C-alpha positions in Angstrom: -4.3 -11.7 37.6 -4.6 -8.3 36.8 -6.4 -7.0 33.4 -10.3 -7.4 32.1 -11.1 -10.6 33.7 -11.7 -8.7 37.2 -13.5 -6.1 35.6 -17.3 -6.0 36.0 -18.4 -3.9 32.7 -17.1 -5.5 29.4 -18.0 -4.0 26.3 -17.8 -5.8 22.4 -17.5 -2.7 20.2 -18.3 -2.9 16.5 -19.2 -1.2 13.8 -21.8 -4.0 12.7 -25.4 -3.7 13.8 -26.9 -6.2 16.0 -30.1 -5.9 14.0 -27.7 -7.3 11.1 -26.8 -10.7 12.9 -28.4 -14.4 12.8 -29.4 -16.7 15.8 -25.8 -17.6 16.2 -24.4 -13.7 16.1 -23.3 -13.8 12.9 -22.9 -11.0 10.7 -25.0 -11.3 7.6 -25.5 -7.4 7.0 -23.5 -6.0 4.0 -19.7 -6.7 4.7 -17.3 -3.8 2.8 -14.6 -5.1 0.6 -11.6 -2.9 2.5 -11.7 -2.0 6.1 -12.6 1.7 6.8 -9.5 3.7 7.7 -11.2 6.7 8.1 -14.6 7.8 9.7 -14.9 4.8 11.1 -11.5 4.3 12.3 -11.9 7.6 13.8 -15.1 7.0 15.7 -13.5 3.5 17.1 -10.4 6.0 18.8 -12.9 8.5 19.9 -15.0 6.0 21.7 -12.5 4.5 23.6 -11.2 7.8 24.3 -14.4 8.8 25.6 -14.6 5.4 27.9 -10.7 5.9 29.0 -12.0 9.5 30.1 -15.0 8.5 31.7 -12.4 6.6 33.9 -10.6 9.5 34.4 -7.7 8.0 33.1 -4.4 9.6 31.6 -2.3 7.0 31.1 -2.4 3.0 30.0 0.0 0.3 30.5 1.0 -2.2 27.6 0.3 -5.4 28.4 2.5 -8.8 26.2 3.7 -6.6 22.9 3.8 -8.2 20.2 5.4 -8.1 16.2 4.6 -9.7 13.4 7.7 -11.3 12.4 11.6 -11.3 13.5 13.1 -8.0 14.2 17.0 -8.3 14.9 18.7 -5.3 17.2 22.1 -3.9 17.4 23.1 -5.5 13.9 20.6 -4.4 11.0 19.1 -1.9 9.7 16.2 0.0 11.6 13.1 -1.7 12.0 10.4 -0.5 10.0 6.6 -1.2 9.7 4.8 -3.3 12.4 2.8 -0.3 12.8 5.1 1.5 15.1 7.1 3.3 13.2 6.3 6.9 14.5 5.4 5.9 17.8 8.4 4.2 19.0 12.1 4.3 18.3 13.4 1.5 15.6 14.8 -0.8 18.3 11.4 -0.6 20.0 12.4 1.1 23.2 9.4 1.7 25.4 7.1 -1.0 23.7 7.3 -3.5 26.7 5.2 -4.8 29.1 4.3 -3.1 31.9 5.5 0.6 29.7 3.0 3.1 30.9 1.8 5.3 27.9 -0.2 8.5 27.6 -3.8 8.4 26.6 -2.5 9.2 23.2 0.4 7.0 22.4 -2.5 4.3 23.7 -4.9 5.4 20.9 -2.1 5.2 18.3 -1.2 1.5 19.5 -5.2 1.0 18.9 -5.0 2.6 15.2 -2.4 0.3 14.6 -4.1 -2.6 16.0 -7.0 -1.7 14.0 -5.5 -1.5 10.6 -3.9 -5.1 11.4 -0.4 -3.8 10.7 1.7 -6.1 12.4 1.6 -5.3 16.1 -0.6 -6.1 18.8 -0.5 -5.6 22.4 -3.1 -5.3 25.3 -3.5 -2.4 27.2 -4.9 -1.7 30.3 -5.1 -0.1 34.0 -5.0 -2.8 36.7 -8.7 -3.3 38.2 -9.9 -0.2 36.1 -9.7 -0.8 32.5 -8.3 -2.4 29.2 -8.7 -2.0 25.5 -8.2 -5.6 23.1 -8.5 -5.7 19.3 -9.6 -8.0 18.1 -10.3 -9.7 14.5 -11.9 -7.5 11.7 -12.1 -4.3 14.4 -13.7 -5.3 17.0 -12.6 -3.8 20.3 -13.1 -4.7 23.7 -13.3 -2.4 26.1 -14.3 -2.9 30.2 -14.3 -0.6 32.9 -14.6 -0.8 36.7 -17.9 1.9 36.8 -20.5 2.0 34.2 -19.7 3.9 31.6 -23.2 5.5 31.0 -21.7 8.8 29.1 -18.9 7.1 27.2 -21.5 4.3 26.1 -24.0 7.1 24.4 -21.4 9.5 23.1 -20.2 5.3 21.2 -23.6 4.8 19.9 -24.0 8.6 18.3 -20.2 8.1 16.9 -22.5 5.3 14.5 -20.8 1.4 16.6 -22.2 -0.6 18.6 -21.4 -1.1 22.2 -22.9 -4.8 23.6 -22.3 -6.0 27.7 -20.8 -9.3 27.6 -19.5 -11.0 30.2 -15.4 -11.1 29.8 -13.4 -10.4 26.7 -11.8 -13.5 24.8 -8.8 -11.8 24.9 -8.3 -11.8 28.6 -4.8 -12.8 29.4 -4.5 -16.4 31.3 -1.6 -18.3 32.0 -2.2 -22.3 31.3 -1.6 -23.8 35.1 -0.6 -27.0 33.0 2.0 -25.1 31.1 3.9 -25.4 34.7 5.4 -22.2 36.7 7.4 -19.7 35.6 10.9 -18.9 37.1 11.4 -15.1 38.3 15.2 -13.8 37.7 15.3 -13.1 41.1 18.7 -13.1 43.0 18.6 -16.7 43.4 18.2 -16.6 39.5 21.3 -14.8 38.9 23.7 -16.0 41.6 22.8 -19.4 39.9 23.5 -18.3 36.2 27.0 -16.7 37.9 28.2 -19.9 39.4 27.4 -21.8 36.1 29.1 -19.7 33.1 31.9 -18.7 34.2 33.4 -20.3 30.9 30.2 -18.1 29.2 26.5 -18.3 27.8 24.4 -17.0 25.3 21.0 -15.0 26.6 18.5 -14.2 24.9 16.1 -11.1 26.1 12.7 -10.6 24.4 10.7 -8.4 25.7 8.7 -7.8 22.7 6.9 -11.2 20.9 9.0 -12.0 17.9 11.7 -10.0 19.0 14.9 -10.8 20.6 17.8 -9.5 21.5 21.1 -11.4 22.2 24.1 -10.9 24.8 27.1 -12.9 25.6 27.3 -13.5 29.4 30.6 -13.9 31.1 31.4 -13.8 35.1 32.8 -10.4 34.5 30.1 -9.1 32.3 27.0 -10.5 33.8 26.3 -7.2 36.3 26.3 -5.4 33.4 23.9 -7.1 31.2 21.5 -7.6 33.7 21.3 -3.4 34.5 20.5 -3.0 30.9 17.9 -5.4 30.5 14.4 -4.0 29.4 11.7 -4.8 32.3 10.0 -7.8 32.3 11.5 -9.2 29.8 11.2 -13.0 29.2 15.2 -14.7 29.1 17.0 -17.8 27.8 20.0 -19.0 28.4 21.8 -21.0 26.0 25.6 -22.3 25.8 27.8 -20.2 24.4 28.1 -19.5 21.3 31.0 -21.5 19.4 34.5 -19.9 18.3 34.2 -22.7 15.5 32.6 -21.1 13.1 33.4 -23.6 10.2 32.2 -26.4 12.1 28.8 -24.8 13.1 28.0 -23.7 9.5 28.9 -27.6 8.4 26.7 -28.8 11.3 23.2 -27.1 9.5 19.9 -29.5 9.9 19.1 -31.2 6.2 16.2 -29.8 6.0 14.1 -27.5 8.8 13.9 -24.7 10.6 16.8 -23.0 12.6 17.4 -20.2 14.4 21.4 -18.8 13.5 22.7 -16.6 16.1 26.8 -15.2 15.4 28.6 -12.4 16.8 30.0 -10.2 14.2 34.1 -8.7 14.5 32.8 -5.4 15.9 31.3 -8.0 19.2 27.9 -7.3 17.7 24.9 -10.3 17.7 22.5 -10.8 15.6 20.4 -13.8 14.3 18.3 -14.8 11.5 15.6 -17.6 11.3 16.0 -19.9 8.1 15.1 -22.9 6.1 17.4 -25.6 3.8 16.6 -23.4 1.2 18.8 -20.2 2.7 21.3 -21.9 4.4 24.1 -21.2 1.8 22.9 -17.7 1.7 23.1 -17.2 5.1 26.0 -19.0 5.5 28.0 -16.5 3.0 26.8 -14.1 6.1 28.2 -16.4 9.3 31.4 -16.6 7.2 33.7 -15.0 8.8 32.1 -14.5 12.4 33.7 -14.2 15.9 31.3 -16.7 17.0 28.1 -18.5 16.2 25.8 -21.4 16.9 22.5 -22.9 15.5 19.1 -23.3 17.8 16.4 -25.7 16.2 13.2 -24.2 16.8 11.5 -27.4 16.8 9.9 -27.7 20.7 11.8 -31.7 21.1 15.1 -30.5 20.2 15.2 -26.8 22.0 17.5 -27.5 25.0 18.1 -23.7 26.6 20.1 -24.5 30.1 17.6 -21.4 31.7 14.5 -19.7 31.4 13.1 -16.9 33.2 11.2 -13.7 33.4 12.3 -10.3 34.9 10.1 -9.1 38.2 9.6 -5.9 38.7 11.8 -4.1 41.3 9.4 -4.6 44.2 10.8 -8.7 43.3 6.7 -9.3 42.3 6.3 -11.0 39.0 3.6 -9.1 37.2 5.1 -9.9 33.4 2.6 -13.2 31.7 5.2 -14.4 29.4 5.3 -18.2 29.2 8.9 -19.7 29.5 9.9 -22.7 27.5 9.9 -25.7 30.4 13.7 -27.3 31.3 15.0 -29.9 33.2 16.5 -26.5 35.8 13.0 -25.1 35.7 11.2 -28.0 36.7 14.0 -28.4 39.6 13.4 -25.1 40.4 9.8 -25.5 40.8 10.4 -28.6 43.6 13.3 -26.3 45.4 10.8 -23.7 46.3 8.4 -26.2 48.1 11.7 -27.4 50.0 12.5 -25.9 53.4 15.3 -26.7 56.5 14.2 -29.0 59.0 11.6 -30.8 56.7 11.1 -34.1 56.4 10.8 -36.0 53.3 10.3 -39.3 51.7 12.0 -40.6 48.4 13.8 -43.0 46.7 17.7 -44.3 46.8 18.1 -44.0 43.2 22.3 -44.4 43.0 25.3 -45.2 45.7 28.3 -43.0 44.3 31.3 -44.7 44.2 32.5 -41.6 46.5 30.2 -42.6 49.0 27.4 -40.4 48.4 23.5 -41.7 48.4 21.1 -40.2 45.5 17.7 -39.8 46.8 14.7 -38.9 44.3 12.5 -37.1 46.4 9.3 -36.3 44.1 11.6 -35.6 40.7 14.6 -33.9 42.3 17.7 -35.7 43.5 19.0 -35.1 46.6 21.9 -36.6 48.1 23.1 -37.8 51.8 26.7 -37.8 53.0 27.8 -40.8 54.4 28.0 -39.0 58.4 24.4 -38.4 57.6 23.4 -41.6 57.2 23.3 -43.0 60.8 24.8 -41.7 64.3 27.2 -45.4 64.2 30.4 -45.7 61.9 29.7 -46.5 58.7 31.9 -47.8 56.5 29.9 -47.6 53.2 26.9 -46.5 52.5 25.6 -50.2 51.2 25.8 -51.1 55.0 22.9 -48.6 56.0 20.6 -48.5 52.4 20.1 -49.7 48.7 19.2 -48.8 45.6 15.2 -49.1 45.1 15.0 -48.7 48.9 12.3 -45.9 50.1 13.9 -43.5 53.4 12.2 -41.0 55.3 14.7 -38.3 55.8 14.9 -35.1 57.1 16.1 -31.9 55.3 19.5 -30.5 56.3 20.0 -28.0 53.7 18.5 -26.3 51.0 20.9 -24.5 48.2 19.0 -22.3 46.0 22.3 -21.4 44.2 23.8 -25.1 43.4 20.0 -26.4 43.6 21.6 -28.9 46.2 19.6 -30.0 48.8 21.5 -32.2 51.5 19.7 -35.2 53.4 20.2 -36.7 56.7 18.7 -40.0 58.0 20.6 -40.0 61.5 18.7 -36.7 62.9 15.3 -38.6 62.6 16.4 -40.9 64.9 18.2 -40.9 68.6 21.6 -41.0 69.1 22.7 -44.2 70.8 25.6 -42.5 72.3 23.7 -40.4 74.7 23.1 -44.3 76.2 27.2 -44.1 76.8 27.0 -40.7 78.2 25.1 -42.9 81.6 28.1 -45.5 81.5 31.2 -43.0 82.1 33.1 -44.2 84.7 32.2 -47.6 84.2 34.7 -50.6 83.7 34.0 -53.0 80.6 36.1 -54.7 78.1 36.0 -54.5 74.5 38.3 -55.8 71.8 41.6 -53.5 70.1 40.0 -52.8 66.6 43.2 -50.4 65.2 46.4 -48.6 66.8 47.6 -45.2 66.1 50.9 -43.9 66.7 49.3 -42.1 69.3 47.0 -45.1 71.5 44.7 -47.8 70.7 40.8 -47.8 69.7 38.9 -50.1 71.3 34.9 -50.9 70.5 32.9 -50.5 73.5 29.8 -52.4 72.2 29.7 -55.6 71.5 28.2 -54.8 68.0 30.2 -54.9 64.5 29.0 -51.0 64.4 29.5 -50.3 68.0 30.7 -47.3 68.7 34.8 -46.9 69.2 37.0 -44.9 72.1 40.5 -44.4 72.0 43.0 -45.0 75.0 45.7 -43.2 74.6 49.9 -44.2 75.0 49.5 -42.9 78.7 46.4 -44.7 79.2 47.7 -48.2 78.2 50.5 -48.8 81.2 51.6 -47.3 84.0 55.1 -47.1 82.1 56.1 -44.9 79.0 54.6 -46.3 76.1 56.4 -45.3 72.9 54.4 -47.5 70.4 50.9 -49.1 71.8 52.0 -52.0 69.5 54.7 -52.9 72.2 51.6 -53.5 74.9 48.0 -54.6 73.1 47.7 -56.1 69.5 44.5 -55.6 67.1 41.9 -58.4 68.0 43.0 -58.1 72.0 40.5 -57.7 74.9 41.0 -54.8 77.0 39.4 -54.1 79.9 39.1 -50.2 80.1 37.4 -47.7 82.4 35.1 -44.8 80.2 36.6 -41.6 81.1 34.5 -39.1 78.7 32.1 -39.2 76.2 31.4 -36.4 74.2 28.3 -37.0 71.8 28.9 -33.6 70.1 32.4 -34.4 68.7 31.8 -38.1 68.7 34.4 -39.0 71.2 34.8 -41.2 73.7 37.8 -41.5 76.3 39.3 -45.1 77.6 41.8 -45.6 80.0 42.9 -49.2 80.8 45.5 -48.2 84.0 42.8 -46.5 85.5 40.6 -49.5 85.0 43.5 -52.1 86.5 44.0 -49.7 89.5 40.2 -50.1 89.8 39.8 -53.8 89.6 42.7 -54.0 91.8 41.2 -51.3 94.9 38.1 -54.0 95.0 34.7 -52.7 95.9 34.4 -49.4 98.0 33.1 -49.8 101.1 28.7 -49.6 100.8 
């Protein structure tokens, strides 16, 4: 991962003196009663100045943005405060991770930071730098060279530059937290083929912020050119055209998250209590559309989650996405290849005749042709419920996240045996008649495999109906003309077989 953690020169800088600090580094100097927005503020931008130019950087990247509270786009009023105002626009355009800032926009984002004014944000240039803030100004600054220079020109600005060995506000994704899902092609193919009746996405690119779009087969493309980069997404059924019945549907008691769609086709939502919901109700009222999201983690059910990549298709953004029963699909999918074979679980035997395999948390499934090379007749004849197959992967859809099974191509196909035997005369017993011939089984096996000897293959005379010459449950003695693994068919003739028996032997 990209950021501080690889760098080799981290820096703690304060404006409390070491010489001021107990066994355990704590501060026990003289502690002011307001935080210094002037000189002092002042020397912390120059020093990191000074470090970001020792660099000989220009520019910084903004790394997780963050707000301190809920700020709505498209809908209310502009967004005011969070220590941005001035820097960027009200709806926060540019302020997203990955943004590349200069030098000076970077050092207002630290002032901000600083004065604790309600945003936050890392920045830093991969394997060369980064700037944190942290509690009661302290900044963290490491570098990829020694910053000899920069480090004298901190300590005559009056702070207090200390090597340590990583900052504690290193970025790090929780490995237990799962993986997260990119919004890849695969992503997006998927979310087409599933709302075509229409879904509800939220983007947030900026913490504490979202912004909301209705998604519909025809207006997916478009959404998804206008997203902001990297942004972390979640998809959520639509929203409902019954307001009145949403608004009566309210939690007793809890937090919510509203979302509705105004008359003008404009979103917006509002996080509440039991204590506003007539309030915001009088708001909803009157709505195209709306639905309420619990924000309580055990009753959160969003159908997708995912975070942009950047256009190269890496995924560079650190946003956490909330796990779901797709995601955790997803996750097994991408370990699943063609031609791999696979152990699991029959789990279910559809009424339809398809098997349901859990293979290590995702289901499969096996067509009945795929379960053996012989006829079966239902898939209860070849496996169970409980029972553990080895199988071999025919199929992986990234799309339908489908992946198709096969137990009959890890094993060998008992009709090459019959392709040896063509030619040869045996007798088998009618098992069905067609308006076209008879099928007879030419193993003596309840699943042996079947041919078919066709009206001009039964008697020497027209046959109209092979009814009129054999009868289901008849021996017939017929010679094997073909066999055709590849289209499973096999070719009987029964006058060729009596002109056989009745030629004798050929001469040895």
């Amino acid at each position: 991962m990209a950021g501080s953690d690889v760098l080799p020169y981290v820096y703690r800088i304060t404006k409390y003196d070491p010489a001021n600090r107990d066994e355990h580094g704590t501060y026990v100097g003289v502690a002011e009663e307001t935080s210094d927005h002037g000189p002092v503020e002042e020397a912390y931008l120059q020093a990191v100045a000074a470090l970001a130019e020792d660099a000989g950087l220009g520019q910084l990247a903004i790394r997780e943005p963050q707000i301190a509270g809920f700020a709505h786009f498209g809908l209310e009023s502009a967004v005011s405060g969070h220590g941005l105002t001035g820097i960027f626009p009200p709806d926060l355009t540019g302020y997203h991770d990955g943004a590349t800032v200069p030098l000076a926009i970077g050092l207002e984002l630290v002032r901000a930071m600083l004065r604790d004014n309600g945003a936050w944000c890392r920045l830093e240039v991969e394997g060369a730098f980064a700037v944190h803030v942290g509690w009661d100004q302290y900044v963290y600054v490491g570098t990829s060279t020694p910053p000899d220079s920069a480090l004298a020109h901190t300590h005559a600005l009056g702070l207090f530059p200390e090597l340590i060995d990583a900052s504690p506000y290193d970025a790090a994704l929780d490995e237990e937290d799962g993986e997260q899902r990119p919004a890849n092609d695969d992503f997006w193919a998927r979310l087409h083929w599933y709302v075509a009746g229409g879904a509800l996405l939220e983007e947030c690119f900026v913490g504490n912020a979202s912004r909301w779009h209705r998604l519909t087969g025809d207006t997916m493309d478009a959404v998804r050119a206008r997203l902001t980069p990297r942004a972390r997404l979640t998809v959520w059924p639509d929203l409902s055209p019954d307001v009145d019945t949403v608004l009566s549907d309210f939690p007793d008691d809890g937090l919510v998250e509203v979302v509705w769609e105004k008359e003008n086709g404009q979103i917006t939502s509002a996080i509440t209590d039991e204590t506003q919901f007539a309030e915001l109700a009088e708001q909803v009222n009157g709505a195209r559309a709306a639905t309420v999201l619990s924000l309580y983690a055990d009753q959160r059910h969003p159908l997708f989650t995912a975070v942009l990549p950047d256009s190269d298709g890496v995924l560079r953004a650190r946003w956490r996405t909330e796990p779901t029963p797709i995601d955790r699909r997803w996750v097994i999918l991408r370990t699943l290849r063609r031609g791999q074979v696979c152990t699991g679980t029959v789990t279910e035997i559809a009424s339809f005749g398809v098997t349901f395999v859990d293979i290590g948390g995702f289901t499969a499934m096996i067509n009945i042709p795929e379960l053996s090379w012989r006829p079966v007749n239902h898939p209860s004849d070849v496996v169970a419920v409980g029972q553990e197959i080895t199988a071999k992967i025919l199929d992986v859809d990234m799309v339908r996240e489908r992946v198709s099974l096969s137990l009959k191509e890890l094993q060998e196909d008992p009709m090459q045996e019959l392709v040896q035997q063509v030619g040869q005369i045996i007798t088998g017993r009618v098992t069905k008649l067609l308006p076209f011939g008879a099928v007879v089984r030419v193993e003596d096996q309840d699943d042996g495999f079947e041919g078919l000897v066709r009206n001009s293959e039964l008697a020497e005379e027209h046959v109209e109906r092979p009814e009129d010459v054999v009868q289901v449950g008849d021996t017939l003695t017929v010679k094997i003309l073909d066999v055709d693994p590849t289209r499973r068919r096999i070719m009987l003739s029964h006058t060729q077989a009596l002109a056989a028996n009745s030629a004798g032997p050929g001469p040895r």
